[in-house]
Coordinates of C-alpha atoms in Angstrom, one line a residue:
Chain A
X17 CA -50.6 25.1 -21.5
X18 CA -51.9 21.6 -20.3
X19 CA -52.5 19.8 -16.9
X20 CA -51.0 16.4 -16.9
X21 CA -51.9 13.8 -14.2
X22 CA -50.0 10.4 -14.0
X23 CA -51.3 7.5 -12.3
X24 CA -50.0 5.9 -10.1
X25 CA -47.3 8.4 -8.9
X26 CA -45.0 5.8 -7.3
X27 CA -45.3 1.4 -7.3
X28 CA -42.6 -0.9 -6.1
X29 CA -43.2 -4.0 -8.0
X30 CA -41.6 -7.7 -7.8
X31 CA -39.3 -8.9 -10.5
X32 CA -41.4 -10.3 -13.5
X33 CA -44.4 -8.5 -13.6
X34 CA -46.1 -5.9 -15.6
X35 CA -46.9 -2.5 -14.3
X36 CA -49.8 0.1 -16.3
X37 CA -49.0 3.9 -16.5
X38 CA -51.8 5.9 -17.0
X39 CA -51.5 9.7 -18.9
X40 CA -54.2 12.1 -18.8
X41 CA -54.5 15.7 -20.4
X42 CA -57.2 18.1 -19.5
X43 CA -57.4 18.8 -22.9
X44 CA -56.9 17.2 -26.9
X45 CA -53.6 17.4 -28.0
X46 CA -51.8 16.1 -30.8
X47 CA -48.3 14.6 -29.6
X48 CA -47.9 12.8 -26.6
X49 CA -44.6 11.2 -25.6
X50 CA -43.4 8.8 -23.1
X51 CA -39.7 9.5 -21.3
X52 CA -37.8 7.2 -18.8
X53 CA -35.2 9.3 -16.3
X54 CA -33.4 6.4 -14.8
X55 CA -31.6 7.2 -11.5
X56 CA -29.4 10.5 -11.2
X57 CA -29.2 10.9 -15.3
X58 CA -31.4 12.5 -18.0
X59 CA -34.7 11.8 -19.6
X60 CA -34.4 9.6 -22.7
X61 CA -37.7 8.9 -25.0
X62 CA -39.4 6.1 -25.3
X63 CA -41.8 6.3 -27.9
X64 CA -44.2 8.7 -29.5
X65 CA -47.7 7.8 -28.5
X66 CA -49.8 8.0 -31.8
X67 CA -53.9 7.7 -31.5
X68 CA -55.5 5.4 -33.5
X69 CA -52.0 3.6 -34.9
X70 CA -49.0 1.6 -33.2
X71 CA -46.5 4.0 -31.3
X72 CA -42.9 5.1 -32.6
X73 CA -40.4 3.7 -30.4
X74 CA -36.8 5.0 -30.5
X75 CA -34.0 3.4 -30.8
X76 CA -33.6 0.4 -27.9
X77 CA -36.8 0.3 -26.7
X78 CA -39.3 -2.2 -28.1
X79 CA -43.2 -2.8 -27.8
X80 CA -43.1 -5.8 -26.0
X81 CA -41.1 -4.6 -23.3
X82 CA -43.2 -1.2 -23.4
X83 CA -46.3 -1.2 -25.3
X84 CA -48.0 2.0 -25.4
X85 CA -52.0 2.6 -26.1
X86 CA -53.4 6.1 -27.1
X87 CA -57.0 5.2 -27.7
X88 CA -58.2 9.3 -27.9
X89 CA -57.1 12.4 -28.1
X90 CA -56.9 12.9 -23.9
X91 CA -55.1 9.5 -22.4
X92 CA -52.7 7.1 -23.2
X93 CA -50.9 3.7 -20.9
X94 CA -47.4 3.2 -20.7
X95 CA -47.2 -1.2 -19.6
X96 CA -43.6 -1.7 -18.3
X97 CA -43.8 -5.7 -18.9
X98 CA -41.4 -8.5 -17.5
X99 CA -39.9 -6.3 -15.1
X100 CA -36.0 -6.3 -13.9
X101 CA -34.8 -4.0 -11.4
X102 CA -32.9 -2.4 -14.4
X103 CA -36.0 -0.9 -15.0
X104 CA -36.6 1.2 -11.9
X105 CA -36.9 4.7 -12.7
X106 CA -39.2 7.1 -13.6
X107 CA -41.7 7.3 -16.5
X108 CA -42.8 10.8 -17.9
X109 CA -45.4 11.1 -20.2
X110 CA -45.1 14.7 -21.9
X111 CA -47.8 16.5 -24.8
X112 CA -47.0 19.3 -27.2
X113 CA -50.2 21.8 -27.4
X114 CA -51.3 22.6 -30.9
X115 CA -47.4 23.0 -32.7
X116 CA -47.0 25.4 -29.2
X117 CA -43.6 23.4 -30.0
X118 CA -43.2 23.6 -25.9
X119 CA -43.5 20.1 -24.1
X120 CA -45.5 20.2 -21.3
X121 CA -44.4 17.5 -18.6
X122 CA -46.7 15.1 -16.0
X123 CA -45.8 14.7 -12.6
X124 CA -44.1 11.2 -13.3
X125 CA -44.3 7.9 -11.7
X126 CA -41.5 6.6 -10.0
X127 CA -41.3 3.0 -10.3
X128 CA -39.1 0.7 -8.0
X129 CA -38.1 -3.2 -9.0
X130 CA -37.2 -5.0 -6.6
Chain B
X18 CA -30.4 9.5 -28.2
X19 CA -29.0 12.4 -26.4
X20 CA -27.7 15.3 -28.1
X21 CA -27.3 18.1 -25.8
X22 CA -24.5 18.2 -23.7
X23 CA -24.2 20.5 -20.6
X24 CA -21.7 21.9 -18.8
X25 CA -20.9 22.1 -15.7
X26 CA -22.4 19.4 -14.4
X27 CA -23.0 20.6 -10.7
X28 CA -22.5 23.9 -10.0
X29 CA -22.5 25.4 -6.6
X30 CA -22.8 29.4 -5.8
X31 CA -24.0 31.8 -3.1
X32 CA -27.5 33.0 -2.8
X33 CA -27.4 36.4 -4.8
X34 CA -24.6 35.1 -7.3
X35 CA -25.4 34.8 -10.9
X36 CA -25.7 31.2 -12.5
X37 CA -24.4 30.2 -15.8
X38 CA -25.3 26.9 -17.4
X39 CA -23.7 25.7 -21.0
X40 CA -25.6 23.6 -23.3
X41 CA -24.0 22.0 -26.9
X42 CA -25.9 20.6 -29.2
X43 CA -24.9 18.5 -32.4
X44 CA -28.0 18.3 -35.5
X45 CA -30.1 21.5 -36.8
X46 CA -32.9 22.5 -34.1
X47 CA -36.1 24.1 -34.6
X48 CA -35.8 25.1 -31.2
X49 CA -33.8 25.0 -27.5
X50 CA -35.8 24.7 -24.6
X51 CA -34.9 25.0 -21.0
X52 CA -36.1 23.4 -18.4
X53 CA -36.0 23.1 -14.5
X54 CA -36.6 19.8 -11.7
X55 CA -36.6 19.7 -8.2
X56 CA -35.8 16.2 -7.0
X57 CA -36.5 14.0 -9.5
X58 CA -40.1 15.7 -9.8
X59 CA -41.6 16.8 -12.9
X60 CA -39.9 19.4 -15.1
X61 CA -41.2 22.7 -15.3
X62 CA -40.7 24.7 -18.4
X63 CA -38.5 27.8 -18.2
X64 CA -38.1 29.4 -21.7
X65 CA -38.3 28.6 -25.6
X66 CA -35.8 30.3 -27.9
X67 CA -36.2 29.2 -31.7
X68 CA -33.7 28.6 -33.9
X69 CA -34.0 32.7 -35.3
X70 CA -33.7 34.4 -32.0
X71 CA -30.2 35.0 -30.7
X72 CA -31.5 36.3 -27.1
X73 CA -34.6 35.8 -24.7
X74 CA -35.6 36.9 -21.1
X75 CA -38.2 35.4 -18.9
X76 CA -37.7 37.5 -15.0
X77 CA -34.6 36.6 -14.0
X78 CA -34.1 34.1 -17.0
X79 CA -31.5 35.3 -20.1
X80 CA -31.2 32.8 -21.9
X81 CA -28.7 33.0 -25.3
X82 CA -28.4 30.7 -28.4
X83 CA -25.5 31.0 -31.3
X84 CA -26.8 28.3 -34.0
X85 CA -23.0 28.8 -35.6
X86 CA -21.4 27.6 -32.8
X87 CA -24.7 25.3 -32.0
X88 CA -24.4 26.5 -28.3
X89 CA -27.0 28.1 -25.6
X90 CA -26.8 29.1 -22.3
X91 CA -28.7 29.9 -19.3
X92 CA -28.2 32.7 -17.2
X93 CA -30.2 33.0 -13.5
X94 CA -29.2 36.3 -12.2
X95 CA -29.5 37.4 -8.4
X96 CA -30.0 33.5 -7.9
X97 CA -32.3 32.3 -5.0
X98 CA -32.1 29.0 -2.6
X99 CA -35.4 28.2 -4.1
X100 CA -33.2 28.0 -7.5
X101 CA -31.7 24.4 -6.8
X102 CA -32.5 22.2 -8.7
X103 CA -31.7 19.9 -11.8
X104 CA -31.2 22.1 -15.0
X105 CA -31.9 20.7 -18.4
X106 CA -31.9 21.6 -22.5
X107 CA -33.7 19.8 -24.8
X108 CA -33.8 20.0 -28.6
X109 CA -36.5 20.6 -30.5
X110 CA -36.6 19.2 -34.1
X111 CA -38.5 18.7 -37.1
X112 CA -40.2 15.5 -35.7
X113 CA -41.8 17.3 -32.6
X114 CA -39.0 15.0 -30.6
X115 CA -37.6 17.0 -27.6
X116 CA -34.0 15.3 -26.9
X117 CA -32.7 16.1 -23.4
X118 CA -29.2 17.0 -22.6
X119 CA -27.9 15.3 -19.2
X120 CA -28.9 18.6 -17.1
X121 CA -26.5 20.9 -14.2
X122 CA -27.2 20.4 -11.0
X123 CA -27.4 23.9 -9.3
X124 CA -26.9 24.7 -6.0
X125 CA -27.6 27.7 -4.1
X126 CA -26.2 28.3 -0.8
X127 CA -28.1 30.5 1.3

C-alpha cells in the first residue's frame, strides 16, 4: 500500500487566480493520477501525472487550465489556473503501487471559488 | 469519461439488513474495483476482482462479477451504521486508468 498526503486539505480562493496542489507518496511509484469529484457526483480523471515528460490529460481538461508537474518518483502539483467558481470541488491525486493494479487514494483538497 | 453505471443510487436499510449495490460497465476490464467514502473524504479501497474471478470476499464484503453480462455487484451483509457512506466501482483497463461509476449512497439506519 501507500500513504498519500495532499496539501493543502481545503482553500477558498477568489475568482481569477491560481491555486497549487501538492501530492506526496511515502514511497516511488510508477502511476500517479489526478481526479476532480465536483459536488455530490463521481470522480472523473484529469490527467496522468508522468515523471520526467508532459502529463496525459483526458478528454476536456487542458494544461493550461491544469498543468501538472511530476518532477520524481515521490511528488507531483496539481495548479488549478484562472479560477471560476465552476471549479470548486475536490482534487484527488491517486498512485498505483508497482502494477498492484489497486489505486490508492490521498485525502483530497477541497477547493471553494468564490 | 465514466463507464460504470450504478444502481440504486441511494439506498436506505436497517442496521443488520444486507446491502446490495449494482455496477454496469460498458468496454473490456482488466479489473473492477470497489470502493467506499464517507463525506466527500478520501476513498478507501474495499476489494479487487479481475476480470477471471467470478466471486471474492473480504469480511463482510462478497463482491461478484459476470464479464458476459459486464456486471458486478457488492454485497455488505449484517450491515452496520458505520457502513454509510458513498459506494463506488471503478474500471480498471489496459492503460492503468481507473474510470469511476457515479457511486450509491448507502444508508444505514440504526
Amino acid at each position: 500500500s501507500a500513504v498519500i498526503s495532499q496539501k493543502p486539505s481545503r482553500d477558498i480562493c477568489q475568482r481569477g487566480t491560481s491555486l497549487t496542489i501538492q501530492c506526496q507518496v511515502d514511497s516511488q511509484v510508477t502511476m500517479m493520477f489526478w481526479y476532480r469529484q465536483q459536488p455530490g457526483q463521481s470522480l472523473t480523471l484529469i490527467a496522468t501525472a508522468n515523471q520526467g515528460s508532459e502529463a496525459t490529460y483526458e478528454s476536456g481538461f487542458v494544461i493550461d487550465k491544469f498543468p501538472i508537474s511530476r518532477p520524481n518518483l515521490t511528488f507531483s502539483t496539481l495548479t488549478v489556473s484562472n479560477m471560476s467558481p465552476e471549479d470548486s470541488s475536490i482534487y484527488l491525486c491517486s498512485v498505483e503501487v508497482a502494477r498492484q493494479e489497486t489505486q490508492y487514494f490521498g485525502p483530497g483538497t477541497r477547493l471553494l471559488v468564490l | 469519461s465514466q463507464q460504470g453505471e450504478e444502481d440504486p443510487q441511494a439506498l436506505s436499510i436497517q442496521e443488520g439488513e444486507n446491502a446490495t449495490m449494482n455496477c454496469s460497465y460498458k468496454t473490456s476490464i482488466n479489473n473492477l474495483q470497489w470502493y467506499r467514502q464517507n463525506s466527500g473524504r478520501g476513498l478507501v479501497h474495499l476489494i479487487l476482482i479481475r476480470s477471471n474471478e467470478r466471486e471474492k470476499h473480504s469480511g463482510r464484503l462478497r463482491v461478484t462479477l459476470d464479464t458476459s453480462k459486464k456486471s458486478s455487484s457488492l454485497l455488505i451483509t449484517a450491515s452496520r451504521a458505520a457502513d454509510t457512506a458513498s459506494y463506488f466501482c471503478a474500471t480498471g483497463t489496459s492503460y492503468d486508468k481507473v474510470i469511476f461509476g457515479p457511486g450509491t449512497s448507502l444508508s444505514v439506519i440504526p
